[in-house]
Amino acid sequence: MTTETFEFQVEARQLLQLMIHSVYSNKDVFLRELVSNASDALDKLRLEKLRDDALDADVSDLHIEIDVDKEARTLTVRDNGIGMSYDEVGQLIGTIANSGTATFLKELREAQDAGSAEGLIGQFGVGFYSGFMVADEVTLVTRRAGEGQGTRWTSRGESTYTLEKADDAPQGTSVTLHLKPADPENQLHDYTSPWTIKQIVKRYSDFITWPIRMVPEAADGEDAPEPETLNSMKALWARSRDEVSDDEYHELYKHISHDWREPLETIRLQAEGTFEYQALLFVPSHAPHDLFTRDFKRGVQLYVKRVFIMDDCEALLPPYLRFVKGVVDAQDLSLNVSREILQQDRHIRMMQRRLTKKVLSTIKEIKTKDADRYATFWREFGTALKEGLVTDSENRDAILAVASFATTHAEDEPTTLAQYVERMKDGQEDIYYITGESRQSIENSPHMEAFRDKGIEVLLLTDAVDEVWVDAVGEYEGKKLRSVAKGEIDLDGEKDEKAEGEREKQAEDYAGLLGWMREQLDEDIKEVRLSARLTVSPACVVSDAHDLTPALENMYRAMGQEVPRTKRILELNPGHPLVKNLNEVYKEREDRSGLVESAELLHTLAVLAEGGQPKDPARFVKLVADRLERTL
């Protein structure tokens, strides 16, 4: 037979060298590429046979076969699919220096990391050449279905390849890799090991529609055993709901998430039209311990035509839904697209929007129909979901619809904003809330006294994200969200002339003390005023309406952002005996130096009452000790 030798063009040689030496960080993916090509060939033959029943092709047992020869150190991936003619081998396999190669090489050199470089290979359709990462020589034998003669293509991945006709070629394509020696340090595993092959197929190609078979090793003196099918072929997301049991869904969830518990909810989605994809998503029943750590791996598995592409595809769901696990199988993406390409892909953005809305609508359904499951969900993932109130304005209303919050209305029963609004008192214009570290600490806060006294409901927000989302949301159904610890509070509703006159008289009576204390505490506060929110405590500190709270300041500093220290406002309760006596002494004495410590103590006590820390703990302890000594 005539063997023809061809030279790779310069760009093709460069491409091969890059691929062999520097592109793939995980060399196992060569098998995924070859299995994917074989699966495509089987799909094409099935379609061709449907279109042309006269096609002389055997479609009775379409499959992929993997053969290993330990002695010869070869691995062969074989299919009985559509195959290629002599000319097609030259066009599709022999000449990769096509018009796109220069662009591919340019982007490959500019790729910042191995992950993005790997993605470009699938995008440009040259994944076949990944075989040269693990092999010194590659031989391809193929025969197109319906033709009588086959073709053999051979190359060492250097400067040349050979083409010859092969009369004995069976229908389909076989790719034989003459393997390099194993080198674990360079991620070059022993690909003659059946266990290694099984693990790779299970990881990357388990849901390929066609059976992937391998003949197990025969024991000495025994006949060759029957071929073993390595993949499950269970693309559960592509099967109708009534064909799949809950147990099968749960097993897939456990395989994906490495979680031994069953999921809280299974979500199916099938999109048809110009861009087709299927999704099978799971809401876990408990939060992983590292959900709020920087290293948490988020995202769902991405498949393209049932070929595994990546484990944690972050582009498919927003960060606040990072707890969702599952599979998305797209029909129209390139294999092995990179994360960078996914972030910019219009179709991916469309998928993210629809998947996000589907997850949120499912959570709403759980909330409506199953209070116990909703309580579990919100306990485990409510804090993460509330992040979306800050980052996802498009779905803010949908998130608010499924969010619930602790409230003074009931100790054990959270409330929604809609329920809060229904219970608002006549004349109440705002939704009131308070933030803090725990329910107990903020329920006992001095800021709550007037609200408790008048029976006005307050949301009790104890998650760090609560400090942020309330400002981002601003209002709900026209009702402003107002902190009970910020700005001035007036709970009297309609103006009472008698009460108004009383306040004016108090303001006049305390004007001197307020101005004097403002001067003495100038380093720490920007205003001293009488309070309408205190009924029991002598004093409290509040933030101005548009100032950052101390908790927010600390949060920004913890993230490495420097923010200026904000002076706060000291409010005094004019009805408290301590404040009354302080005012009387202030008015009686011309020398007020002895009152300076009292003013300082009053301010520090107000800071402590809201859970803050004294600016100078040692000085505070000394002042308190001195006062106690004088009383004994």
XYZ file of C-alpha atoms in Angstrom:
632
model
C 0.000 0.000 0.000
C 1.140 3.536 -0.713
C 2.079 5.573 2.328
C 2.150 9.336 1.919
C 4.076 11.596 4.273
C 2.944 15.154 4.907
C 4.535 18.011 6.805
C 2.674 19.956 9.402
C 2.668 23.650 8.695
C 4.629 25.928 11.027
C 1.609 27.010 13.040
C 0.433 23.414 13.412
C 3.849 22.368 14.755
C 3.761 25.231 17.241
C 0.300 24.194 18.318
C 1.334 20.587 18.855
C 4.375 21.576 20.888
C 2.307 23.882 23.094
C -0.251 21.183 23.617
C 2.260 18.471 24.388
C 4.336 20.520 26.802
C 2.296 23.247 28.414
C -1.444 23.406 27.814
C -3.301 20.832 29.873
C -2.589 20.880 33.596
C -4.703 17.742 34.028
C -3.526 15.194 31.459
C -6.390 12.800 32.272
C -8.684 14.865 30.066
C -7.167 13.345 26.911
C -9.463 10.365 27.485
C -12.462 12.617 27.858
C -11.638 14.222 24.492
C -11.299 10.880 22.715
C -14.462 9.450 24.298
C -16.332 12.638 23.412
C -15.237 12.368 19.770
C -16.311 8.718 19.723
C -19.709 9.623 21.204
C -20.200 12.306 18.537
C -19.363 9.749 15.838
C -22.009 7.383 17.188
C -24.593 10.175 17.335
C -23.847 11.127 13.736
C -24.201 7.542 12.504
C -27.535 7.120 14.254
C -28.802 10.325 12.655
C -27.428 9.385 9.241
C -29.114 5.995 9.390
C -32.427 7.626 10.273
C -32.120 9.914 7.273
C -30.950 7.202 4.888
C -32.252 3.740 5.694
C -30.343 2.355 2.700
C -26.996 3.259 4.286
C -24.878 0.114 4.528
C -23.972 0.447 8.196
C -24.408 -1.748 11.256
C -26.203 0.152 14.036
C -27.258 -2.892 16.061
C -24.697 -2.391 18.847
C -23.297 1.128 18.834
C -20.698 1.510 21.587
C -17.285 2.812 22.625
C -14.537 0.390 23.516
C -11.313 0.958 25.456
C -8.514 -1.578 25.065
C -5.302 -1.625 27.102
C -2.136 -3.582 26.261
C 0.237 -3.419 29.220
C 3.107 -5.146 27.472
C 3.005 -2.935 24.389
C 2.001 0.084 26.563
C -0.824 1.082 24.254
C -4.311 2.384 24.898
C -6.947 2.278 22.172
C -10.295 4.113 22.117
C -12.553 2.575 19.466
C -16.064 3.324 18.234
C -18.258 1.840 15.503
C -19.745 5.168 14.534
C -19.805 7.240 11.342
C -16.044 7.058 10.656
C -14.138 9.184 8.107
C -13.146 8.874 4.485
C -9.550 9.334 3.250
C -10.249 12.931 2.254
C -12.014 13.705 5.544
C -9.025 12.437 7.522
C -6.823 14.829 5.568
C -9.207 17.723 6.180
C -10.239 17.052 9.768
C -7.215 15.292 11.263
C -4.250 15.792 8.991
C -4.435 19.547 8.513
C -5.095 21.537 11.647
C -3.365 24.666 10.342
C -6.671 26.132 9.214
C -7.760 29.743 9.246
C -8.506 29.638 12.960
C -5.152 28.285 14.094
C -3.366 31.639 14.152
C -6.126 33.111 16.321
C -6.026 30.061 18.543
C -2.272 30.325 19.036
C -2.511 34.039 19.804
C -5.176 33.512 22.456
C -3.334 30.484 23.804
C -0.185 32.531 24.397
C -2.232 35.281 26.039
C -4.077 32.878 28.346
C -3.172 33.810 31.906
C -3.435 30.365 33.431
C -3.643 26.718 32.519
C -7.401 26.613 33.120
C -8.157 29.271 30.522
C -5.674 27.701 28.105
C -7.435 24.358 28.389
C -10.729 26.024 27.576
C -9.429 27.313 24.261
C -8.693 23.814 23.002
C -12.311 22.741 23.106
C -13.364 26.074 21.637
C -11.217 25.577 18.547
C -11.994 21.864 18.190
C -8.477 20.441 18.380
C -8.954 18.266 21.464
C -7.885 15.160 19.485
C -4.297 16.348 19.755
C -4.363 16.196 23.552
C -3.451 12.525 23.032
C 0.106 13.628 22.340
C 0.437 14.733 25.974
C 0.481 11.098 27.067
C 1.716 9.339 23.920
C 4.921 9.323 21.850
C 2.944 8.224 18.809
C -0.727 8.242 17.799
C -2.292 5.971 15.202
C -5.799 6.543 13.898
C -7.600 3.908 11.816
C -11.002 4.763 10.407
C -13.583 3.727 7.812
C -16.632 5.757 6.925
C -19.933 3.908 7.259
C -21.124 2.726 3.855
C -17.616 2.756 2.273
C -15.418 -0.261 1.640
C -11.958 1.177 2.305
C -10.433 2.661 5.413
C -7.575 5.064 6.225
C -4.633 4.950 8.629
C -3.148 8.198 10.027
C 0.057 8.117 12.078
C 2.185 10.798 13.691
C 4.695 11.324 16.484
C 3.444 14.871 16.946
C 6.606 16.424 15.585
C 6.977 17.702 12.031
C 5.180 15.081 9.906
C 2.268 12.667 9.707
C 1.560 9.777 7.327
C -1.604 8.711 5.512
C -2.274 5.334 3.932
C -5.280 3.309 2.855
C -6.319 0.425 5.115
C -8.427 -2.314 3.557
C -8.945 -4.141 6.866
C -10.373 -1.182 8.785
C -13.721 -1.852 10.494
C -16.572 0.651 10.455
C -15.880 3.578 12.751
C -12.670 4.979 14.228
C -9.980 3.688 16.557
C -7.284 5.873 18.112
C -4.266 4.008 19.482
C -1.874 5.837 21.818
C 1.653 4.513 22.260
C 1.994 5.700 25.839
C 4.879 7.534 27.404
C 6.330 6.122 30.645
C 4.272 6.999 33.723
C 5.504 10.121 35.530
C 3.258 10.889 38.553
C 5.235 14.036 39.445
C 4.131 15.573 36.133
C 0.540 14.286 36.446
C 1.283 11.576 33.871
C -0.454 8.538 35.308
C -0.224 4.902 34.284
C -2.927 4.773 31.640
C -2.521 1.013 31.212
C -4.077 0.605 34.671
C -7.737 -0.519 34.382
C -8.477 1.167 37.732
C -7.168 4.523 36.417
C -9.226 4.207 33.232
C -12.376 3.405 35.209
C -11.888 6.423 37.481
C -11.412 8.811 34.548
C -14.449 7.493 32.686
C -16.569 7.668 35.849
C -15.518 11.248 36.490
C -15.788 12.698 33.006
C -18.007 10.472 30.883
C -20.365 8.597 33.179
C -23.473 10.034 31.530
C -22.438 9.478 27.918
C -25.452 7.959 26.176
C -23.465 5.100 24.608
C -21.918 2.231 26.576
C -18.179 2.600 27.209
C -16.767 -0.912 27.479
C -13.458 -2.370 28.561
C -12.362 -6.010 28.739
C -11.117 -6.759 32.289
C -7.758 -8.388 32.803
C -7.959 -12.169 32.545
C -6.464 -14.297 35.306
C -3.691 -16.706 34.305
C -5.042 -19.707 32.423
C -8.568 -18.335 32.118
C -10.483 -17.271 29.044
C -10.903 -13.569 28.402
C -13.851 -12.271 30.462
C -16.836 -10.455 29.024
C -16.440 -6.709 28.409
C -17.394 -4.495 31.355
C -19.467 -1.335 30.848
C -17.748 1.503 32.694
C -20.378 4.250 32.516
C -23.888 4.307 33.939
C -25.375 5.994 30.816
C -27.941 7.539 33.156
C -28.382 11.111 32.008
C -31.126 11.632 34.562
C -31.685 15.240 33.546
C -32.561 14.167 29.997
C -35.173 11.628 31.086
C -38.772 12.469 31.927
C -39.670 12.772 35.602
C -41.824 9.634 35.635
C -38.906 7.546 34.360
C -36.636 8.425 37.288
C -37.114 7.477 40.923
C -36.382 9.795 43.837
C -33.684 7.364 44.935
C -31.891 7.773 41.599
C -32.016 11.563 41.913
C -30.714 11.350 45.462
C -27.845 9.066 44.436
C -26.826 11.551 41.749
C -26.964 14.363 44.332
C -24.747 12.409 46.715
C -22.293 11.673 43.906
C -22.118 15.352 42.923
C -22.071 16.899 46.396
C -20.247 14.211 48.405
C -23.035 14.648 50.938
C -24.404 11.509 52.560
C -27.761 13.122 53.378
C -30.653 13.430 50.961
C -31.334 16.820 49.362
C -34.099 19.091 50.630
C -35.455 19.677 47.110
C -34.874 18.527 43.527
C -35.378 21.079 40.737
C -35.777 20.118 37.085
C -35.666 22.527 34.156
C -35.747 21.896 30.412
C -35.314 24.838 28.056
C -36.128 24.496 24.379
C -35.924 26.876 21.448
C -32.936 28.727 20.044
C -30.739 27.629 22.947
C -31.443 24.230 24.469
C -30.320 22.929 27.823
C -31.465 20.732 30.685
C -30.837 21.352 34.360
C -31.138 19.097 37.375
C -30.464 21.099 40.537
C -30.549 20.206 44.233
C -31.083 22.282 47.352
C -29.173 20.548 50.178
C -30.783 19.876 53.533
C -27.938 21.444 55.498
C -25.247 24.055 54.959
C -21.635 22.907 54.503
C -19.280 24.099 57.208
C -17.285 26.248 54.785
C -20.235 27.988 53.065
C -19.019 31.424 54.176
C -15.299 30.904 53.630
C -13.330 32.367 50.752
C -12.223 28.924 49.531
C -15.748 27.465 49.248
C -16.155 25.856 45.828
C -19.401 27.061 44.346
C -21.187 26.346 41.100
C -22.851 23.406 39.416
C -21.436 20.812 37.065
C -21.502 21.812 33.404
C -22.009 19.253 30.658
C -22.135 19.824 26.932
C -24.156 17.147 25.124
C -23.725 14.903 28.178
C -19.945 15.325 28.229
C -18.579 16.589 31.534
C -16.882 19.993 31.156
C -16.206 21.368 34.624
C -17.080 20.719 38.247
C -17.779 24.157 39.677
C -19.175 26.353 36.924
C -19.621 29.627 38.809
C -21.158 31.441 35.829
C -24.422 29.468 35.956
C -25.691 30.690 39.340
C -25.040 33.888 41.331
C -22.835 33.710 44.453
C -25.772 33.966 46.867
C -27.081 30.629 45.482
C -23.684 28.964 45.914
C -25.212 26.242 48.082
C -27.176 24.820 45.104
C -25.664 21.660 43.584
C -26.500 19.898 40.351
C -25.957 19.503 36.632
C -26.588 21.744 33.651
C -26.306 20.150 30.208
C -26.120 22.604 27.289
C -26.529 21.535 23.691
C -24.919 24.461 21.887
C -21.690 25.231 23.759
C -18.207 24.188 22.670
C -16.564 21.427 24.643
C -14.168 22.547 27.339
C -15.032 26.237 27.178
C -13.025 28.203 29.718
C -14.402 29.984 32.762
C -13.447 33.329 31.245
C -15.408 32.610 28.069
C -18.408 31.441 30.118
C -18.497 34.708 32.046
C -18.852 36.647 28.805
C -21.141 34.268 26.922
C -24.611 35.682 26.207
C -26.247 32.258 26.352
C -24.674 31.552 29.730
C -26.068 34.822 31.090
C -29.513 33.853 29.792
C -29.176 30.469 31.476
C -28.120 32.072 34.759
C -31.146 34.381 34.742
C -33.570 31.528 34.151
C -31.919 29.120 36.581
C -31.898 31.804 39.276
C -35.589 32.543 38.797
C -36.377 28.815 38.845
C -34.530 28.276 42.136
C -36.216 31.287 43.769
C -39.675 30.229 42.566
C -39.043 26.726 43.949
C -38.071 28.165 47.339
C -41.259 30.235 47.289
C -43.257 27.087 46.564
C -41.608 25.307 49.499
C -42.429 28.273 51.714
C -46.069 28.212 50.646
C -46.645 24.458 50.887
C -44.303 23.059 53.547
C -43.553 25.186 56.608
C -41.167 22.649 58.144
C -39.002 22.282 55.043
C -38.989 26.048 54.582
C -37.865 26.511 58.186
C -34.996 24.094 57.532
C -34.043 25.917 54.355
C -34.080 29.365 55.926
C -32.146 28.231 58.989
C -29.410 26.728 56.818
C -29.249 29.124 53.867
C -31.182 32.286 54.716
C -28.032 34.247 55.490
C -26.517 33.401 52.100
C -29.754 34.166 50.243
C -29.960 37.634 51.824
C -26.689 38.515 50.091
C -28.749 38.625 46.892
C -30.698 41.592 48.284
C -27.461 43.549 47.929
C -26.063 42.085 44.716
C -29.086 41.134 42.591
C -31.485 44.057 42.187
C -33.312 42.247 39.356
C -34.477 39.478 41.694
C -34.702 41.551 44.872
C -38.500 41.326 45.079
C -38.398 37.552 44.579
C -35.830 37.194 47.377
C -37.842 39.421 49.714
C -40.892 37.262 48.989
C -39.138 34.183 50.419
C -37.175 35.926 53.187
C -38.266 35.853 56.818
C -36.932 37.604 59.893
C -37.040 37.344 63.649
C -39.364 39.904 65.183
C -40.686 41.161 68.503
C -44.146 39.923 67.438
C -43.310 36.306 68.282
C -40.310 34.705 69.933
C -40.164 31.516 67.849
C -41.964 32.462 64.667
C -40.180 34.529 61.986
C -42.147 36.952 59.858
C -42.095 38.183 56.293
C -42.136 41.845 55.384
C -45.619 41.347 53.942
C -46.870 40.003 57.287
C -45.175 42.872 59.123
C -46.936 45.430 56.919
C -50.301 43.751 57.546
C -49.787 44.119 61.310
C -48.581 47.745 61.268
C -50.428 50.066 63.641
C -52.683 52.814 62.353
C -50.593 55.828 61.491
C -47.303 53.851 61.414
C -45.445 54.827 58.264
C -42.166 52.920 58.551
C -40.897 49.358 59.004
C -38.635 49.398 62.055
C -35.622 47.163 62.573
C -32.602 46.830 64.807
C -29.306 45.033 64.088
C -26.951 43.359 66.529
C -25.052 40.227 67.431
C -27.873 38.283 69.088
C -31.588 38.462 69.696
C -31.114 38.737 73.444
C -28.705 41.655 73.235
C -30.805 43.738 70.846
C -34.105 42.994 72.596
C -32.577 44.461 75.762
C -31.124 47.460 73.940
C -32.169 50.893 75.223
C -33.142 51.778 71.642
C -36.085 49.373 71.971
C -37.694 50.906 75.051
C -40.209 53.260 73.457
C -41.122 50.675 70.810
C -41.747 48.053 73.472
C -43.716 50.568 75.532
C -45.996 51.436 72.597
C -46.265 47.864 71.278
C -44.673 48.638 67.913
C -43.187 45.608 66.159
C -39.457 45.641 65.358
C -37.477 43.283 63.111
C -34.528 41.745 64.974
C -31.654 41.321 62.509
C -28.579 39.451 63.734
C -26.663 38.421 60.578
C -23.698 40.467 59.361
C -25.301 40.890 55.930
C -28.332 42.566 57.568
C -26.236 45.671 58.133
C -25.879 45.999 54.364
C -29.091 44.830 52.732
C -31.414 47.123 54.675
C -29.656 50.123 53.130
C -29.623 48.535 49.674
C -33.347 47.722 49.763
C -34.413 50.966 51.432
C -38.170 50.337 51.384
C -40.856 47.708 50.932
C -44.248 48.452 49.376
C -43.684 52.169 49.909
C -42.751 51.724 53.578
C -39.235 52.864 54.498
C -36.965 50.531 56.425
C -35.836 52.515 59.483
C -33.309 51.557 62.125
C -34.467 52.206 65.684
C -30.827 53.093 66.431
C -30.409 55.762 63.747
C -31.747 59.261 63.335
C -34.511 60.862 65.398
C -37.563 58.804 66.317
C -41.058 60.217 66.859
C -43.652 57.595 67.767
C -46.418 59.942 68.888
C -48.175 60.037 65.521
C -50.554 62.961 65.450
C -49.232 66.112 67.046
C -50.421 66.665 70.626
C -50.216 70.359 71.552
C -49.774 69.559 75.241
C -46.994 67.035 74.554
C -45.415 69.461 72.105
C -45.363 72.162 74.738
C -43.860 69.740 77.256
C -41.018 68.875 74.873
C -40.284 72.528 74.185
C -40.127 73.217 77.919
C -37.749 70.268 78.460
C -35.525 71.410 75.593
C -35.255 74.860 77.150
C -34.606 73.418 80.609
C -31.831 71.072 79.425
C -30.228 73.369 76.811
C -27.310 74.344 79.039
C -26.451 70.758 80.080
C -26.696 69.493 76.509
C -24.338 72.171 75.184
C -21.860 71.672 78.015
C -21.769 67.870 77.591
C -21.289 68.318 73.855
C -18.108 70.315 74.596
C -16.805 67.814 77.179
C -17.351 64.759 74.930
C -16.293 66.424 71.682
C -13.745 63.693 70.810
C -16.441 61.010 70.747
C -19.783 62.589 69.889
C -21.101 65.234 67.526
C -24.377 66.075 69.311
C -26.157 65.664 72.646
C -29.954 65.800 72.564
C -33.027 64.677 74.452
C -34.443 61.305 73.482
C -37.927 60.238 72.453
C -36.952 56.539 72.314
C -35.912 56.017 75.975
C -38.342 55.174 78.773
C -36.137 53.300 81.295
C -32.433 53.852 80.510
C -30.727 57.186 81.263
C -28.932 57.456 77.889
C -28.172 55.800 74.563
C -25.944 56.468 71.571
C -27.381 56.534 68.065
C -26.026 57.011 64.561
C -27.095 59.851 62.333
C -29.630 58.861 59.691
C -27.075 58.479 56.889
C -23.986 57.472 58.870
C -22.339 54.060 58.937
C -23.132 52.019 62.029
C -20.206 50.826 64.210
C -20.852 47.262 63.030
C -20.536 48.313 59.373
C -17.361 50.257 60.130
C -15.856 47.164 61.774
C -16.952 45.003 58.843
C -15.202 47.237 56.314
C -12.046 47.363 58.438
C -12.050 43.561 58.699
C -12.070 43.470 54.876
C -9.015 45.741 54.797
C -10.891 48.933 53.877
C -10.057 52.000 55.901
C -13.104 54.096 56.802
C -13.056 57.286 58.885
C -14.321 56.970 62.448
C -17.836 58.377 62.701
C -18.855 60.436 65.690
C -22.249 59.468 67.062
C -25.090 61.183 68.883
C -25.703 60.887 72.652
C -29.373 60.946 73.624
C -30.480 61.620 77.223
C -33.715 60.516 78.861
C -35.112 63.646 80.538
C -37.409 61.517 82.693
C -34.612 59.477 84.288
C -33.575 60.467 87.860
C -29.869 60.345 87.000
C -30.294 62.781 84.104
C -32.602 65.026 86.163
C -30.096 65.193 89.034
C -27.213 65.838 86.627
C -29.134 68.762 85.150
C -29.941 70.191 88.594
C -26.315 69.976 89.744
C -25.154 71.532 86.471
C -27.452 74.528 86.996
C -26.492 74.952 90.668
C -22.691 74.860 90.294
C -20.475 77.383 88.637
C -17.468 75.029 88.927
C -18.510 71.992 86.908
C -15.155 70.209 86.763
C -16.511 67.509 89.076
C -19.254 66.696 86.574
C -16.876 65.877 83.734
C -16.344 62.321 84.992
C -20.119 61.868 85.376
C -20.670 62.906 81.759
C -17.933 60.518 80.622
C -19.425 57.648 82.641
C -22.902 58.319 81.294
C -21.611 58.180 77.715
C -19.624 54.969 78.288
C -22.606 53.271 79.929
C -24.681 54.111 76.847
C -21.998 52.565 74.609
C -21.945 49.402 76.762
C -25.745 49.145 76.737
C -25.794 48.692 72.958
C -23.018 46.103 73.032
C -20.077 48.397 72.297
C -16.702 48.626 74.035
C -15.320 51.483 76.183
C -12.674 53.535 74.383
C -10.387 53.159 77.435
C -11.514 50.127 79.495
C -8.902 50.667 82.223
C -9.997 54.289 82.775
C -13.657 53.261 82.822
C -12.990 50.612 85.494
C -11.080 53.149 87.591
C -13.898 55.712 87.388
C -16.528 53.137 88.403
C -14.355 51.878 91.273
C -13.845 55.438 92.569
C -17.602 56.091 92.483
C -18.349 52.855 94.331
C -15.770 53.712 96.971
C -17.438 57.065 97.638
C -20.824 55.442 98.172
C -19.608 52.988 100.836
